[in-house]
CSV table of C-alpha atoms in Angstrom, one decimal:
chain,number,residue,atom,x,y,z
A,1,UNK,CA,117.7,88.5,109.9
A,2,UNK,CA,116.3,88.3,106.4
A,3,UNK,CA,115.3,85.2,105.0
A,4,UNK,CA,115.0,84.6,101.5
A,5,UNK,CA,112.3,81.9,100.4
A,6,UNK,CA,111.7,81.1,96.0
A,7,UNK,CA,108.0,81.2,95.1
A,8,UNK,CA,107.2,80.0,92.1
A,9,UNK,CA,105.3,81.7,89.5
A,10,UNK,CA,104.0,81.5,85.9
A,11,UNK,CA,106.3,84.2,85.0
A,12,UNK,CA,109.3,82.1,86.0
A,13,UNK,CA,110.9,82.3,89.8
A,14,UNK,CA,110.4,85.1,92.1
A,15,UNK,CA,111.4,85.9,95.6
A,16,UNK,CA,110.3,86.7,98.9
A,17,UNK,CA,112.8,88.9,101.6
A,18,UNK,CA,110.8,88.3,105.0
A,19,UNK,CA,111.9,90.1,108.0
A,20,UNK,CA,109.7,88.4,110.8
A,21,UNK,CA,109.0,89.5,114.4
A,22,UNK,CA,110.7,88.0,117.3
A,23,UNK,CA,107.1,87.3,118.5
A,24,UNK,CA,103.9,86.0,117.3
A,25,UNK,CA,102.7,88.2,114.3
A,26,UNK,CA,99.5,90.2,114.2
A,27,UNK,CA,99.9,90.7,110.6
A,28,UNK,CA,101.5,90.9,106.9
A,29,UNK,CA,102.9,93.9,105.1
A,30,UNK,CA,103.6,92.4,101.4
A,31,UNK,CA,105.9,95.4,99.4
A,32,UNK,CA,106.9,95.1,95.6
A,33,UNK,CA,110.2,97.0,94.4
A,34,UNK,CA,109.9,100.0,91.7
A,35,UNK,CA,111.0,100.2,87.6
A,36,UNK,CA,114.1,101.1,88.6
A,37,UNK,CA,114.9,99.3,91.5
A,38,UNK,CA,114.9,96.3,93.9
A,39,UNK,CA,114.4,94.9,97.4
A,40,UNK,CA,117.1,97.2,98.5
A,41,UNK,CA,115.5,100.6,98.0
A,42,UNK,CA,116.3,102.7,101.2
A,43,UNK,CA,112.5,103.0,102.2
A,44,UNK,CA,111.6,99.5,101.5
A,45,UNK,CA,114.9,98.8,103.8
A,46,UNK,CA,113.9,100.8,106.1
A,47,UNK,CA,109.6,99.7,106.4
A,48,UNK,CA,111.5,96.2,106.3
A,49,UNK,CA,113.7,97.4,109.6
A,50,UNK,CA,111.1,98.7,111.7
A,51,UNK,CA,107.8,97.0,111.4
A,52,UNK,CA,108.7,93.7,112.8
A,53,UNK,CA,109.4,95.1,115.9
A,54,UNK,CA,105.6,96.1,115.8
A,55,UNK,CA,104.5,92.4,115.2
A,56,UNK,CA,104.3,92.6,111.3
A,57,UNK,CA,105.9,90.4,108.3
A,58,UNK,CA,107.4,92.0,106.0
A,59,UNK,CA,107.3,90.4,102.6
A,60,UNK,CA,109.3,92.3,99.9
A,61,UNK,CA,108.3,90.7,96.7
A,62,UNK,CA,111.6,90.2,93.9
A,63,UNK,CA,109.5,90.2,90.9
A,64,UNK,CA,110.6,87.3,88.1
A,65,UNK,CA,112.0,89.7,85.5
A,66,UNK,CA,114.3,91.1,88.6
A,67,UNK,CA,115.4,87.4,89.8
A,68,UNK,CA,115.9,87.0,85.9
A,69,UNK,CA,118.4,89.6,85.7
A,70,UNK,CA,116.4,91.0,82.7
A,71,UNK,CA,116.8,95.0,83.1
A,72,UNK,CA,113.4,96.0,82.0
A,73,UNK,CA,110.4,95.2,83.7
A,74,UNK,CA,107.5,93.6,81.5
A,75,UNK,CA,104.0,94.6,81.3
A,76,UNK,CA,101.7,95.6,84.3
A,77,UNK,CA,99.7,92.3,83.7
A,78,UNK,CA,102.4,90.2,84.2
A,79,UNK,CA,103.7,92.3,87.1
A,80,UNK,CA,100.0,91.9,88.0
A,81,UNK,CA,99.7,88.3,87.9
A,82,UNK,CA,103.2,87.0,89.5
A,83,UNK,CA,102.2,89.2,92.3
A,84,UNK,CA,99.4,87.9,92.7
A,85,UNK,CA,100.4,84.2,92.7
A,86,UNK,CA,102.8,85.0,95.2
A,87,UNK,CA,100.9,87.0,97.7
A,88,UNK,CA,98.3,83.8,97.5
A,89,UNK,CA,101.4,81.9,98.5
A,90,UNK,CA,102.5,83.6,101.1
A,91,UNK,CA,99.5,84.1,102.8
A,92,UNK,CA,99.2,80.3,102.8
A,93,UNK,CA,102.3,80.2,104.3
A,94,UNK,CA,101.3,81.9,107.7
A,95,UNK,CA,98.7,80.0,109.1
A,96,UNK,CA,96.0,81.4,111.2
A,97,UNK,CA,94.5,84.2,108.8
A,98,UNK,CA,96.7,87.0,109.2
A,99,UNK,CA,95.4,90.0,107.9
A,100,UNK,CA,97.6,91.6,104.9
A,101,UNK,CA,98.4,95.0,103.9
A,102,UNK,CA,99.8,95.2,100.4
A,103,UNK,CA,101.7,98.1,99.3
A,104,UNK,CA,105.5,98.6,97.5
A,105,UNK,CA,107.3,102.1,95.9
A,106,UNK,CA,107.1,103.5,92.6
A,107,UNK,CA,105.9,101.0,90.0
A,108,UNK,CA,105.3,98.4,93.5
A,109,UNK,CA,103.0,100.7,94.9
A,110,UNK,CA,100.6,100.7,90.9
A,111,UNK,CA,100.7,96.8,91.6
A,112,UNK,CA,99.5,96.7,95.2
A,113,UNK,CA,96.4,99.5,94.0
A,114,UNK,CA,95.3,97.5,91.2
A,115,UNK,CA,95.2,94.1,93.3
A,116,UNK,CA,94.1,94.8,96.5
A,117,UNK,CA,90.8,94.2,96.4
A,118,UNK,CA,90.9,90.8,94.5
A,119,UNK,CA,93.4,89.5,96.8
A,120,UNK,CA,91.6,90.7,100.1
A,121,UNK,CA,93.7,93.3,101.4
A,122,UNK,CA,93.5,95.4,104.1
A,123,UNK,CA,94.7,98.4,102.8
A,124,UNK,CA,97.2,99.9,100.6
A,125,UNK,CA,100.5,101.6,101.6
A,126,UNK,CA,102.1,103.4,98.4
A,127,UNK,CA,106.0,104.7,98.5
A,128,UNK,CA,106.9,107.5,96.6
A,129,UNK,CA,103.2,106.3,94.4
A,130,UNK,CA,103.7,107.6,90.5
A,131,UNK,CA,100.8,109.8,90.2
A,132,UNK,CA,102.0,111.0,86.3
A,133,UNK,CA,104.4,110.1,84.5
A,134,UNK,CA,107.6,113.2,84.6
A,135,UNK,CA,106.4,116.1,83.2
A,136,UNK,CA,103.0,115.1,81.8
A,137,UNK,CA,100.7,116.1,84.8
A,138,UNK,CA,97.5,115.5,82.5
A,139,UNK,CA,98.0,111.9,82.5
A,140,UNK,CA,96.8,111.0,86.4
A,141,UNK,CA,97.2,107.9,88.1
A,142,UNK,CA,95.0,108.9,90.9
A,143,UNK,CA,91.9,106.6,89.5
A,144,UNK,CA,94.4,103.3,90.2
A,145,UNK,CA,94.3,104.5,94.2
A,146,UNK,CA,91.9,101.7,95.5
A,147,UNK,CA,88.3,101.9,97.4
A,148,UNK,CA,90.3,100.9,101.0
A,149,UNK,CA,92.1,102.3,103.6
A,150,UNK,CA,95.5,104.5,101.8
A,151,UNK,CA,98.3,105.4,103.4
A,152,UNK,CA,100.6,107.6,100.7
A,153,UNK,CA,104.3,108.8,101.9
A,154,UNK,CA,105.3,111.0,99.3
A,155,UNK,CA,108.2,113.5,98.8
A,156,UNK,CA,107.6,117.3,97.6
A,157,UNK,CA,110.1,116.6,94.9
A,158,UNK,CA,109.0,113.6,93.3
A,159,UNK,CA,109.2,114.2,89.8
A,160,UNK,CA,106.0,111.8,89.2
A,161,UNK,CA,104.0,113.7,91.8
A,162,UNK,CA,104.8,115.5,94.6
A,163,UNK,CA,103.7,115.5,97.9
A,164,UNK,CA,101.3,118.9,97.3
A,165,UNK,CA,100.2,117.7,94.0
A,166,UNK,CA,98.9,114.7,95.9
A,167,UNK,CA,97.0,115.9,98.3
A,168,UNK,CA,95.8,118.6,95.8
A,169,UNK,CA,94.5,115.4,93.2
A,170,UNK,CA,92.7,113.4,96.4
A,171,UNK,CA,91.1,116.5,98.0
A,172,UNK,CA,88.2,115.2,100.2
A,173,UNK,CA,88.5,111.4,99.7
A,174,UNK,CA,87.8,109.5,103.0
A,175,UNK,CA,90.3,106.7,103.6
A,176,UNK,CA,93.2,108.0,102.4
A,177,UNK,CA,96.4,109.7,104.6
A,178,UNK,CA,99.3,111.1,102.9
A,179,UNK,CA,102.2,111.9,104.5
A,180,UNK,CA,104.8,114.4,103.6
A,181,UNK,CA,108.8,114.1,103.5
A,182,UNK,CA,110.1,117.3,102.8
A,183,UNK,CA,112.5,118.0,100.2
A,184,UNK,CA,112.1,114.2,99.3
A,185,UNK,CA,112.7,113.0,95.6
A,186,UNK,CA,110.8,110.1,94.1
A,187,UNK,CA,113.6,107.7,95.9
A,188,UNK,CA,112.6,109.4,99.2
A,189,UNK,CA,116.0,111.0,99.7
A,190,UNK,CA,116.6,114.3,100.6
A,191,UNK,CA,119.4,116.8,99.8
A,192,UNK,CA,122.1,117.5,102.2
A,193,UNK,CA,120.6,121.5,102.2
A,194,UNK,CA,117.0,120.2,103.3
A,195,UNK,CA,115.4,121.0,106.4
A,196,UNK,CA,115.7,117.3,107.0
A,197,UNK,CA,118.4,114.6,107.4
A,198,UNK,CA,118.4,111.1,105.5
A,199,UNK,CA,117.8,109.8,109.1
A,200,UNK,CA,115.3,111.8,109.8
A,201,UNK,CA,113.3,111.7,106.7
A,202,UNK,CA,114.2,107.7,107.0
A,203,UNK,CA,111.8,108.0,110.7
A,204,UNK,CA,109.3,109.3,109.7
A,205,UNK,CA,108.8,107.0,106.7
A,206,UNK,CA,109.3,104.2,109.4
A,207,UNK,CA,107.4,105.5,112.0
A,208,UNK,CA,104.4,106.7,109.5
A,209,UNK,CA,104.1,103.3,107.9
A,210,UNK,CA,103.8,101.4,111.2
A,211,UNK,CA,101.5,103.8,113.1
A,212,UNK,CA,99.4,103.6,109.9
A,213,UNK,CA,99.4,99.7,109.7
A,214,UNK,CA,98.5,99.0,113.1
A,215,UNK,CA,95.6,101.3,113.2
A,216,UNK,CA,94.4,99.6,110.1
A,217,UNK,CA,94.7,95.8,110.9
A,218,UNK,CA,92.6,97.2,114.2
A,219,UNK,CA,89.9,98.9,112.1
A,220,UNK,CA,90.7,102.4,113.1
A,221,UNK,CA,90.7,103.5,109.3
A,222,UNK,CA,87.5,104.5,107.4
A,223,UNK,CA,87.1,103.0,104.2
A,224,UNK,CA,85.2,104.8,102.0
A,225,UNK,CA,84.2,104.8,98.2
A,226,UNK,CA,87.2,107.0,95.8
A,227,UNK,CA,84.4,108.5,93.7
């Protein structure tokens, strides 16, 4: 069951949908929604679905603008910053210094990258990450990935990136795993016609994240300098 606490922030309220284990938790996996989207994007649905039974929290993060009702999100600063407050929150919440993993889709996923290390992270898990934006290859993201353990799950369609031109853009870099859904748009979904089903595609995103996580709150990731 989902449990839906307010956290406060300076950008006005914002929300946390925490799906806990039935046990005691080993860790935190903290996700923030895309542009486009909320809580309820399939993969966030699905990490949400399958970690607990692992041992981890998972915290998806309603950003203000989207508890607002507001249509367009604001700045990255102020995305920045209300995530921020609220993953200081929550990590107050669970006693006993859990170690967190940040990480989201899309837009989510820029957020987690560009706070990680000030808020003490783990590592990074990236959904469907935006490398560029649609069409305009020449304008990289791939300097926003962070010095720490990555784990990117991207599809070979993703009009912002796909899978091959991901791999191709972090060639070398210790750290960093990216895992391929094939046939997978930026939303992670594939086309009836694929080589894949949606449940299939849907277990391996599952099944990636939560191998990943748990060999990283063990220390069985490197973490290495990007450049």
């Amino acid at each position: 069951m989902t449990d839906v606490v307010e956290t406060p922030t300076r950008s006005g309220p914002a929300r946390w949908h925490l799906d806990r284990p039935p046990g005691t938790p080993r860790a935190i996996l903290a996700l923030g929604h895309g542009a486009g989207g909320g809580v309820d994007a399939g993969d966030l649905k699905v990490v949400a679905s399958v970690l607990p039974r692992a041992g981890v929290v998972v915290a998806r993060f309603e950003q203000p603008w989207r508890v607002a009702g507001r249509r367009v999100a604001p700045p990255g600063p102020q995305l920045d910053a209300a995530w921020s407050e609220a993953v200081n929150a929550l990590r107050a919440a669970f006693r006993g210094g859990l170690p967190i993993l940040l990480g989201g889709r899309s837009a989510g996923a820029r957020v987690a990258c560009r706070t990680s290390a000030a808020l003490g992270a783990a590592g990074v898990v990236a959904l469907a990450f935006p490398l560029h934006p649609p069409g305009r290859p020449d304008r990289s993201r791939v300097d926003e990935l962070p010095a720490l353990p990555v784990l990117v799950v991207q599809g070979d369609r993703d009009a912002f990136g796909s899978s091959g031109e991901v791999r191709a853009a972090t060639a070398g870099v210790s750290g960093l795993t990216t895992i391929r859904i094939p046939d997978a748009d930026h939303a992670l979904r594939v086309s009836r016609r694929g080589p894949l089903t949606q449940a299939e595609a849907d277990e391996i995103v599952g099944l990636s994240v939560q191998r990943w996580a748990l060999a990283c709150v063990r220390g069985n990731l490197p973490r290495a300098p990007r450049r």
